[in-house]
Tab-separated table of C-alpha atoms and ligand atoms in Angstrom:
chain	number	residue	atom	x	y	z
A	1	MET	CA	-14.103	-2.916	-33.959
A	2	PRO	CA	-13.037	0.117	-31.912
A	3	VAL	CA	-14.744	1.106	-28.688
A	4	LEU	CA	-16.514	4.489	-28.992
A	5	ILE	CA	-16.577	7.002	-26.141
A	6	TYR	CA	-18.806	10.083	-26.218
A	7	ALA	CA	-16.684	12.955	-24.842
A	8	GLU	CA	-19.178	15.505	-23.616
A	9	ASN	CA	-17.902	19.053	-23.180
A	10	ALA	CA	-19.025	21.866	-20.917
A	11	ASP	CA	-18.472	25.249	-22.579
A	12	GLY	CA	-15.796	23.741	-24.825
A	13	LYS	CA	-13.883	22.014	-22.022
A	14	PHE	CA	-13.796	18.395	-20.909
A	15	LYS	CA	-14.344	17.703	-17.222
A	16	LYS	CA	-12.557	15.136	-15.065
A	17	SER	CA	-15.548	12.775	-15.356
A	18	ILE	CA	-14.916	12.605	-19.118
A	19	PHE	CA	-11.237	11.749	-18.616
A	20	GLU	CA	-12.420	9.003	-16.248
A	21	ALA	CA	-14.825	7.700	-18.912
A	22	VAL	CA	-12.099	7.843	-21.599
A	23	SER	CA	-9.713	5.916	-19.295
A	24	TYR	CA	-12.487	3.379	-18.604
A	25	ALA	CA	-13.266	2.991	-22.329
A	26	LYS	CA	-9.535	2.603	-23.061
A	27	ALA	CA	-9.364	-0.260	-20.526
A	28	ILE	CA	-12.330	-1.945	-22.284
A	29	ALA	CA	-10.594	-1.425	-25.653
A	30	ASP	CA	-7.455	-3.060	-24.209
A	31	GLN	CA	-9.517	-5.991	-22.892
A	32	ASN	CA	-10.714	-6.518	-26.480
A	33	ASN	CA	-7.392	-5.770	-28.231
A	34	THR	CA	-8.906	-2.921	-30.128
A	35	SER	CA	-8.565	0.840	-30.468
A	36	LEU	CA	-10.529	3.677	-28.901
A	37	THR	CA	-12.376	6.350	-30.853
A	38	ALA	CA	-13.824	9.406	-29.112
A	39	ILE	CA	-16.612	11.553	-30.492
A	40	SER	CA	-16.988	15.206	-29.510
A	41	ILE	CA	-20.002	17.318	-30.493
A	42	GLY	CA	-19.970	21.124	-30.382
A	43	ASP	CA	-17.299	23.821	-30.370
A	44	VAL	CA	-14.157	22.373	-28.809
A	45	ALA	CA	-10.655	23.707	-29.565
A	46	VAL	CA	-8.149	21.384	-31.251
A	47	ASP	CA	-5.835	21.419	-28.191
A	48	GLU	CA	-8.674	20.285	-25.966
A	49	LEU	CA	-9.638	17.510	-28.429
A	50	SER	CA	-6.019	16.332	-28.628
A	51	ALA	CA	-5.907	16.064	-24.836
A	52	LEU	CA	-8.206	13.028	-25.118
A	53	GLY	CA	-5.204	11.188	-26.593
A	54	LYS	CA	-3.442	11.512	-23.235
A	55	TYR	CA	-6.082	9.238	-21.709
A	56	GLY	CA	-6.069	6.639	-24.451
A	57	ALA	CA	-8.180	7.871	-27.389
A	58	ASP	CA	-6.510	6.898	-30.677
A	59	LYS	CA	-8.825	9.039	-32.768
A	60	VAL	CA	-11.288	11.857	-32.101
A	61	LEU	CA	-14.281	12.425	-34.375
A	62	ASN	CA	-15.033	16.137	-34.194
A	63	VAL	CA	-18.625	17.140	-34.965
A	64	SER	CA	-18.894	20.874	-35.440
A	65	ASN	CA	-22.305	21.808	-36.763
A	66	ASP	CA	-24.241	25.013	-36.064
A	67	ARG	CA	-27.413	23.097	-35.249
A	68	LEU	CA	-25.567	20.988	-32.689
A	69	LYS	CA	-23.979	23.873	-30.776
A	70	THR	CA	-26.403	23.411	-27.902
A	71	PHE	CA	-27.349	20.043	-26.465
A	72	VAL	CA	-30.336	18.332	-28.137
A	73	ASN	CA	-30.883	14.858	-26.709
A	74	GLN	CA	-32.382	13.177	-29.762
A	75	ALA	CA	-30.022	14.795	-32.276
A	76	TYR	CA	-26.881	14.037	-30.231
A	77	ALA	CA	-28.031	10.413	-29.806
A	78	SER	CA	-28.493	10.118	-33.603
A	79	VAL	CA	-24.995	11.498	-34.246
A	80	ILE	CA	-23.372	9.152	-31.699
A	81	ALA	CA	-25.247	6.156	-33.147
A	82	GLU	CA	-24.267	7.189	-36.683
A	83	ALA	CA	-20.609	7.421	-35.618
A	84	ALA	CA	-20.845	3.989	-33.960
A	85	LYS	CA	-22.188	2.504	-37.205
A	86	LYS	CA	-19.557	4.254	-39.321
A	87	GLU	CA	-16.749	3.047	-37.051
A	88	GLY	CA	-18.257	-0.439	-36.909
A	89	THR	CA	-18.113	-0.297	-33.126
A	90	ASP	CA	-20.119	-2.600	-30.866
A	91	ILE	CA	-19.372	-0.937	-27.490
A	92	VAL	CA	-20.330	2.681	-26.781
A	93	VAL	CA	-19.310	4.297	-23.471
A	94	LEU	CA	-20.718	7.498	-21.976
A	95	SER	CA	-20.367	9.216	-18.623
A	96	ASN	CA	-23.485	8.767	-16.489
A	97	SER	CA	-23.762	12.547	-16.242
A	98	PHE	CA	-27.019	14.476	-16.468
A	99	SER	CA	-26.882	14.462	-20.298
A	100	GLY	CA	-25.315	10.986	-20.436
A	101	ARG	CA	-28.337	9.600	-18.562
A	102	GLY	CA	-30.595	10.987	-21.295
A	103	LEU	CA	-28.383	9.936	-24.179
A	104	ALA	CA	-27.431	6.372	-23.238
A	105	PRO	CA	-30.901	4.786	-23.631
A	106	ARG	CA	-31.550	6.696	-26.855
A	107	VAL	CA	-28.241	5.544	-28.348
A	108	ALA	CA	-29.011	1.988	-27.201
A	109	VAL	CA	-32.394	2.021	-28.991
A	110	LYS	CA	-30.819	3.329	-32.196
A	111	LEU	CA	-28.147	0.596	-32.114
A	112	ASN	CA	-30.484	-2.137	-30.900
A	113	ALA	CA	-28.044	-2.508	-28.019
A	114	GLY	CA	-28.249	-3.762	-24.458
A	115	ILE	CA	-27.529	-1.063	-21.887
A	116	ILE	CA	-25.860	-0.846	-18.486
A	117	ASP	CA	-26.389	2.510	-16.837
A	118	GLY	CA	-24.388	3.556	-13.796
A	119	ALA	CA	-21.527	1.056	-14.224
A	120	VAL	CA	-18.991	1.055	-11.391
A	121	SER	CA	-16.522	-1.538	-12.684
A	122	LEU	CA	-14.894	-2.797	-15.840
A	123	PRO	CA	-16.708	-5.632	-17.616
A	124	ASP	CA	-15.752	-9.138	-16.595
A	125	GLN	CA	-15.382	-10.812	-19.984
A	126	SER	CA	-14.131	-14.166	-18.754
A	127	GLY	CA	-15.754	-17.232	-20.311
A	128	GLY	CA	-17.044	-15.159	-23.231
A	129	LYS	CA	-19.501	-13.328	-20.983
A	130	PHE	CA	-19.845	-9.581	-20.482
A	131	ILE	CA	-20.791	-8.811	-16.877
A	132	VAL	CA	-20.652	-5.325	-15.377
A	133	LYS	CA	-21.182	-4.261	-11.755
A	134	LYS	CA	-23.619	-1.356	-11.400
A	135	THR	CA	-25.559	0.319	-8.648
A	136	ALA	CA	-29.152	-0.841	-8.144
A	137	PHE	CA	-32.187	0.064	-6.007
A	138	SER	CA	-31.140	3.718	-5.722
A	139	GLY	CA	-27.645	2.789	-4.600
A	140	LYS	CA	-28.698	0.377	-1.841
A	141	ALA	CA	-27.270	-2.641	-3.680
A	142	PHE	CA	-24.997	-3.621	-6.526
A	143	ALA	CA	-26.165	-5.678	-9.495
A	144	PHE	CA	-23.888	-7.778	-11.654
A	145	THR	CA	-25.583	-7.426	-15.024
A	146	GLU	CA	-24.779	-9.526	-18.060
A	147	LEU	CA	-25.172	-8.047	-21.524
A	148	THR	CA	-25.888	-10.704	-24.122
A	149	SER	CA	-26.623	-8.377	-27.053
A	150	ALA	CA	-24.055	-7.895	-29.829
A	151	ASN	CA	-24.081	-4.114	-29.366
A	152	LYS	CA	-23.564	-2.674	-25.905
A	153	VAL	CA	-23.983	0.766	-24.341
A	154	ILE	CA	-22.417	1.480	-20.927
A	155	SER	CA	-22.638	4.655	-18.899
A	156	LEU	CA	-19.990	5.041	-16.175
A	157	THR	CA	-20.831	6.519	-12.765
A	158	PRO	CA	-18.527	9.541	-12.265
A	159	ASN	CA	-15.820	9.177	-9.633
A	160	THR	CA	-15.779	5.382	-9.730
A	161	TYR	CA	-12.902	4.860	-12.186
A	162	LYS	CA	-9.576	6.607	-11.895
A	163	VAL	CA	-8.099	8.781	-14.630
A	164	VAL	CA	-5.166	6.987	-16.252
A	165	GLU	CA	-2.724	8.931	-18.408
A	166	THR	CA	-1.380	6.837	-21.265
A	167	GLY	CA	0.515	9.729	-22.831
A	168	GLY	CA	-0.709	8.946	-26.343
A	169	THR	CA	-1.817	11.321	-29.053
A	170	ALA	CA	-5.115	11.294	-30.871
A	171	ALA	CA	-5.689	11.932	-34.557
A	172	ILE	CA	-8.519	14.415	-35.056
A	173	GLU	CA	-10.993	13.836	-37.885
A	174	ASP	CA	-13.953	15.992	-38.833
A	175	PHE	CA	-17.156	13.974	-38.788
A	176	ALA	CA	-19.928	15.413	-40.953
A	177	ALA	CA	-22.943	14.011	-39.174
A	178	GLU	CA	-26.253	13.976	-40.953
A	179	VAL	CA	-28.788	15.977	-38.940
A	180	LYS	CA	-32.455	15.063	-39.351
A	181	GLU	CA	-35.249	17.597	-38.889
A	182	GLY	CA	-37.195	15.109	-36.777
A	183	ASP	CA	-34.411	15.165	-34.179
A	184	PHE	CA	-35.077	18.809	-33.351
A	185	LYS	CA	-38.641	18.597	-32.065
A	186	VAL	CA	-37.526	19.661	-28.591
A	187	MET	CA	-34.888	22.379	-28.595
A	188	LEU	CA	-32.824	23.727	-25.759
A	189	LYS	CA	-32.945	27.479	-26.334
A	190	GLU	CA	-30.715	28.849	-23.626
A	191	ILE	CA	-28.790	27.711	-20.573
A	192	VAL	CA	-28.901	30.238	-17.762
A	193	ARG	CA	-26.437	29.513	-14.995
A	194	SER	CA	-28.033	29.951	-11.597
A	195	THR	CA	-24.633	30.227	-9.921
A	196	ASP	CA	-20.920	30.324	-10.678
A	197	LYS	CA	-20.238	27.880	-7.857
A	198	VAL	CA	-19.018	24.301	-8.230
A	199	SER	CA	-21.573	22.166	-10.104
A	200	LEU	CA	-23.157	19.615	-7.746
A	201	PRO	CA	-23.232	16.509	-9.986
A	202	ASP	CA	-19.508	16.890	-10.786
A	203	ALA	CA	-18.305	18.042	-7.369
A	204	GLU	CA	-15.468	16.184	-5.680
A	205	ILE	CA	-16.488	17.597	-2.293
A	206	VAL	CA	-20.088	18.297	-1.233
A	207	VAL	CA	-21.188	20.172	1.901
A	208	SER	CA	-24.839	19.345	2.524
A	209	GLY	CA	-27.293	20.729	5.060
A	210	GLY	CA	-30.552	19.411	6.483
A	211	ARG	CA	-33.463	20.540	8.601
A	212	GLY	CA	-31.180	20.577	11.649
A	213	LEU	CA	-29.922	23.951	10.399
A	214	LYS	CA	-33.302	25.457	11.355
A	215	GLY	CA	-33.674	27.980	8.522
A	216	PRO	CA	-32.218	29.557	5.359
A	217	GLU	CA	-30.602	32.343	7.386
A	218	ASN	CA	-28.119	29.785	8.747
A	219	TRP	CA	-26.738	28.696	5.372
A	220	GLY	CA	-23.940	31.288	5.479
A	221	MET	CA	-21.682	28.886	7.381
A	222	ILE	CA	-22.478	26.044	4.940
A	223	GLU	CA	-21.521	28.259	1.977
A	224	GLU	CA	-18.385	29.495	3.718
A	225	LEU	CA	-17.257	25.955	4.514
A	226	ALA	CA	-18.002	24.907	0.916
A	227	ASP	CA	-16.054	27.874	-0.498
A	228	LEU	CA	-13.039	27.082	1.674
A	229	LEU	CA	-13.055	23.445	0.513
A	230	GLY	CA	-13.847	24.189	-3.158
A	231	ALA	CA	-17.041	22.197	-2.624
A	232	ALA	CA	-20.584	22.308	-3.975
A	233	THR	CA	-23.505	22.853	-1.604
A	234	ALA	CA	-26.431	20.434	-1.329
A	235	CYS	CA	-29.408	19.819	0.941
A	236	SER	CA	-32.047	17.309	2.009
A	237	LYS	CA	-35.512	17.273	0.428
A	238	PRO	CA	-37.448	19.027	3.223
A	239	VAL	CA	-34.970	21.889	3.007
A	240	SER	CA	-35.643	22.501	-0.681
A	241	ASP	CA	-39.377	21.801	-0.233
A	242	ALA	CA	-39.445	24.574	2.372
A	243	GLY	CA	-37.738	26.910	-0.086
A	244	TRP	CA	-34.637	27.336	2.108
A	245	ARG	CA	-32.486	26.164	-0.813
A	246	PRO	CA	-33.104	25.695	-4.573
A	247	HIS	CA	-34.480	22.343	-5.739
A	248	SER	CA	-31.336	21.902	-7.845
A	249	GLU	CA	-29.472	21.190	-4.568
A	250	HIS	CA	-31.825	18.461	-3.359
A	251	VAL	CA	-29.937	15.167	-3.071
A	252	GLY	CA	-31.515	11.727	-2.780
A	253	GLN	CA	-33.890	9.245	-4.308
A	254	THR	CA	-36.103	11.976	-5.732
A	255	GLY	CA	-33.258	14.444	-6.307
A	256	ILE	CA	-29.717	14.362	-7.620
A	257	ALA	CA	-27.389	11.393	-7.122
A	258	VAL	CA	-23.860	12.484	-6.278
A	259	SER	CA	-20.590	10.554	-6.112
A	260	PRO	CA	-18.010	12.880	-4.534
A	261	ASN	CA	-14.775	11.908	-2.820
A	262	LEU	CA	-16.079	13.608	0.343
A	263	TYR	CA	-19.707	14.179	1.424
A	264	ILE	CA	-20.179	16.263	4.581
A	265	ALA	CA	-23.729	15.943	5.966
A	266	ILE	CA	-24.667	18.586	8.519
A	267	GLY	CA	-27.933	18.364	10.467
A	268	ILE	CA	-29.301	15.612	8.209
A	269	SER	CA	-30.873	12.532	9.827
A	270	GLY	CA	-29.833	10.050	7.098
A	271	ALA	CA	-33.247	8.817	5.957
A	272	ILE	CA	-33.039	5.989	3.432
A	273	GLN	CA	-34.337	8.262	0.656
A	274	HIS	CA	-31.489	10.712	1.272
A	275	LEU	CA	-28.864	7.951	1.451
A	276	ALA	CA	-30.047	6.666	-1.942
A	277	GLY	CA	-28.468	9.714	-3.574
A	278	ILE	CA	-25.114	9.662	-1.808
A	279	SER	CA	-24.176	5.996	-1.497
A	280	ALA	CA	-21.477	6.287	-4.177
A	281	SER	CA	-19.592	8.881	-2.073
A	282	LYS	CA	-16.093	7.714	-1.169
A	283	VAL	CA	-15.893	9.239	2.345
A	284	ILE	CA	-18.914	10.378	4.380
A	285	VAL	CA	-18.581	12.762	7.331
A	286	VAL	CA	-21.642	13.371	9.504
A	287	ILE	CA	-22.206	16.245	11.929
A	288	ASN	CA	-25.358	15.651	13.971
A	289	LYS	CA	-26.227	16.316	17.601
A	290	ASP	CA	-28.132	13.025	17.901
A	291	PRO	CA	-25.735	10.071	18.350
A	292	GLU	CA	-28.578	7.739	17.294
A	293	ALA	CA	-29.095	9.494	13.920
A	294	PRO	CA	-29.237	6.790	11.196
A	295	PHE	CA	-26.616	8.660	9.149
A	296	TYR	CA	-23.916	7.471	11.582
A	297	LYS	CA	-24.486	3.880	10.390
A	298	VAL	CA	-23.032	4.757	6.967
A	299	ALA	CA	-20.566	7.458	8.082
A	300	ASP	CA	-16.800	7.030	7.833
A	301	TYR	CA	-16.278	9.831	10.357
A	302	GLY	CA	-18.746	11.549	12.648
A	303	ILE	CA	-18.829	14.506	14.985
A	304	VAL	CA	-21.640	14.252	17.535
A	305	GLY	CA	-22.386	17.864	18.337
A	306	ASP	CA	-24.334	21.012	17.621
A	307	ALA	CA	-23.730	22.182	14.046
A	308	PHE	CA	-23.778	25.789	15.223
A	309	GLU	CA	-20.723	25.079	17.389
A	310	VAL	CA	-18.918	22.500	15.240
A	311	VAL	CA	-19.096	24.163	11.800
A	312	PRO	CA	-17.657	27.572	12.877
A	313	LYS	CA	-14.801	25.706	14.603
A	314	LEU	CA	-14.152	23.691	11.432
A	315	ILE	CA	-14.100	26.906	9.384
A	316	GLU	CA	-11.616	28.511	11.779
A	317	ALA	CA	-9.379	25.424	11.745
A	318	ILE	CA	-9.360	25.299	7.918
A	319	LYS	CA	-8.570	29.031	7.706
A	320	GLN	CA	-5.548	28.550	9.960
A	321	HIS	CA	-4.021	25.959	7.621
B	401	FAD	P1	-34.889	15.654	9.734
B	401	FAD	O1	-35.329	14.260	9.541
B	401	FAD	O2	-35.781	16.572	10.450
B	401	FAD	O3	-33.491	15.557	10.480
B	401	FAD	C1	-32.797	16.655	10.991
B	401	FAD	C2	-31.552	16.136	11.678
B	401	FAD	O4	-30.817	17.233	12.156
B	401	FAD	C3	-31.822	15.235	12.881
B	401	FAD	O5	-31.085	14.026	12.751
B	401	FAD	C4	-31.331	16.041	14.073
B	401	FAD	O6	-30.738	15.233	15.082
B	401	FAD	C5	-30.307	16.938	13.439
B	401	FAD	N1	-30.119	18.200	14.139
B	401	FAD	C6	-31.082	19.028	14.646
B	401	FAD	N2	-30.516	20.137	15.158
B	401	FAD	C7	-29.178	19.995	14.968
B	401	FAD	C8	-28.066	20.817	15.299
B	401	FAD	N3	-28.223	22.004	15.906
B	401	FAD	N4	-26.842	20.374	15.002
B	401	FAD	C9	-26.663	19.151	14.394
B	401	FAD	N5	-27.680	18.348	14.068
B	401	FAD	C10	-28.926	18.762	14.339
B	401	FAD	N6	-35.257	13.138	1.532
B	401	FAD	C11	-34.113	13.552	0.927
B	401	FAD	O7	-33.242	14.157	1.555
B	401	FAD	N7	-33.935	13.290	-0.418
B	401	FAD	C12	-34.838	12.650	-1.166
B	401	FAD	O8	-34.636	12.461	-2.364
B	401	FAD	C13	-36.055	12.221	-0.546
B	401	FAD	N8	-36.998	11.559	-1.270
B	401	FAD	C14	-38.112	11.085	-0.615
B	401	FAD	C15	-39.029	10.334	-1.333
B	401	FAD	C16	-40.158	9.826	-0.685
B	401	FAD	C17	-41.135	9.019	-1.481
B	401	FAD	C18	-40.347	10.083	0.686
B	401	FAD	C19	-41.543	9.515	1.399
B	401	FAD	C20	-39.428	10.840	1.393
B	401	FAD	C21	-38.314	11.361	0.761
B	401	FAD	N9	-37.362	12.127	1.440
B	401	FAD	C22	-36.219	12.500	0.826
B	401	FAD	C23	-37.598	12.579	2.837
B	401	FAD	C24	-36.885	11.707	3.859
B	401	FAD	O9	-37.689	10.592	4.179
B	401	FAD	C25	-36.598	12.506	5.146
B	401	FAD	O10	-37.802	13.011	5.635
B	401	FAD	C26	-35.636	13.668	4.922
B	401	FAD	O11	-34.461	13.222	4.267
B	401	FAD	C27	-35.261	14.278	6.258
B	401	FAD	O12	-34.531	15.452	6.046
B	401	FAD	P2	-33.546	15.980	7.169
B	401	FAD	O13	-32.643	14.886	7.581
B	401	FAD	O14	-32.976	17.250	6.689
B	401	FAD	O15	-34.549	16.377	8.370
C-alpha cells in the first residue's frame, strides 16, 4: 500500500513546503517499506512533475481536467480520495497550507480516516501504534496524538520537516478522475493577487509590525526591511483592525498562523493571542522599547529600543553588506 502525497501547485509550480511534505511522506513510506505516490491536480509541466521524484515520489498521478484548473475544495478532495482508493493507500499526506487545511478533513471524511492536522514530527510506529506530535491550543502546547483508524490523513506544518533530496525519478501517469456535478456547488471564479510580494503563509522570513509603530505612515521602514530580507510583512490584530494594514497580514489566534525560519516583531507587545500564530517560528527577534514586554519571554534575540531608531540602523547595516 503506497503512501499518497497531494502535491499542491501554485501557478503550475511546487513550493518548498510541498518538497518538505513529499520528503516527509517519503520517510513515512520508508518506515512502512512501501512506495510513495504523488497526486498533482491542475496544469503542471512534465519537468515540474518529474522534480517530485528528486524528493522521493516513485510515481506521480497527473490530473489535468478543465473543470479542475482552479481550486475547488470539494472536487479536489473527491479526486484525492478517489486516487487513494485506486492506489489502495491507507496514509494520505498533505501540506497544512491554506488549501491543505480545507482539504485534509474532507479527504478524511471520504476515506473514513482518522486525521492529524498540523503534524510536526514523523509518526512513532513502535509497538504497532501510530503516534504523531502536533501543535495544540493555538501553538501553546504539543499533543502526541494516536491514530487508531485503518486509514489515516496527516497534514504537515510547513517549515517543520527538512527537504531531503533522494535523487530518484518519478514515473508520470495521467489520472482520469471522475468529476461529480455535486462537487461544484461552490466555485472559485477568480484569484486576484493583492500584491506581488512574498506570500505570508509560505514566507521563510516575516517582518511584523504592531501598534508601537503609531500609524500606517510609518510602514515604509517595515516594507523596506522586508524587501531587503526577501521577507513577507505581517502585523498584529489592532493594526489591521485600525485599517493600517490589510487583514490578510494579521497574524495570531484569529489570523494567520506562520512558521518562518525568522520572525521579526517590531513594536508588538507579545499578547498570548498574537503568540498563538507565531509559535512555530524557528527564531524570534523582538524590537520593543519596553524591556518588560511579554514578547521578550519567547524571543531568541531582542533589541530593547525605539523602533524608529533601531529599524533604520538595521536597514543601513544590511545595505552595507
Ligand atoms: P500593543 O499591545 O499596544 O503593544 C504595542 C507595543 O509596542 C508595546 O509593547 C510597546 O512597548 C511597543 N512600543 C511602543 N512604541 C514603540 C516604539 N517606538 N518602538 C518599539 N516599541 C514600541 N492580537 C493579535 O495580534 N492577533 C490575534 O490573532 C489576536 N486575536 C485576539 C483574539 C481575542 C479573542 C482577543 C481578546 C484579542 C486578540 N488579539 C489578537 C489582541 C491581543 O490581545 C493584543 O491586544 C494585541 O496583540 C496587541 O497588539 P500590539 O502588540 O500591536 O499592541
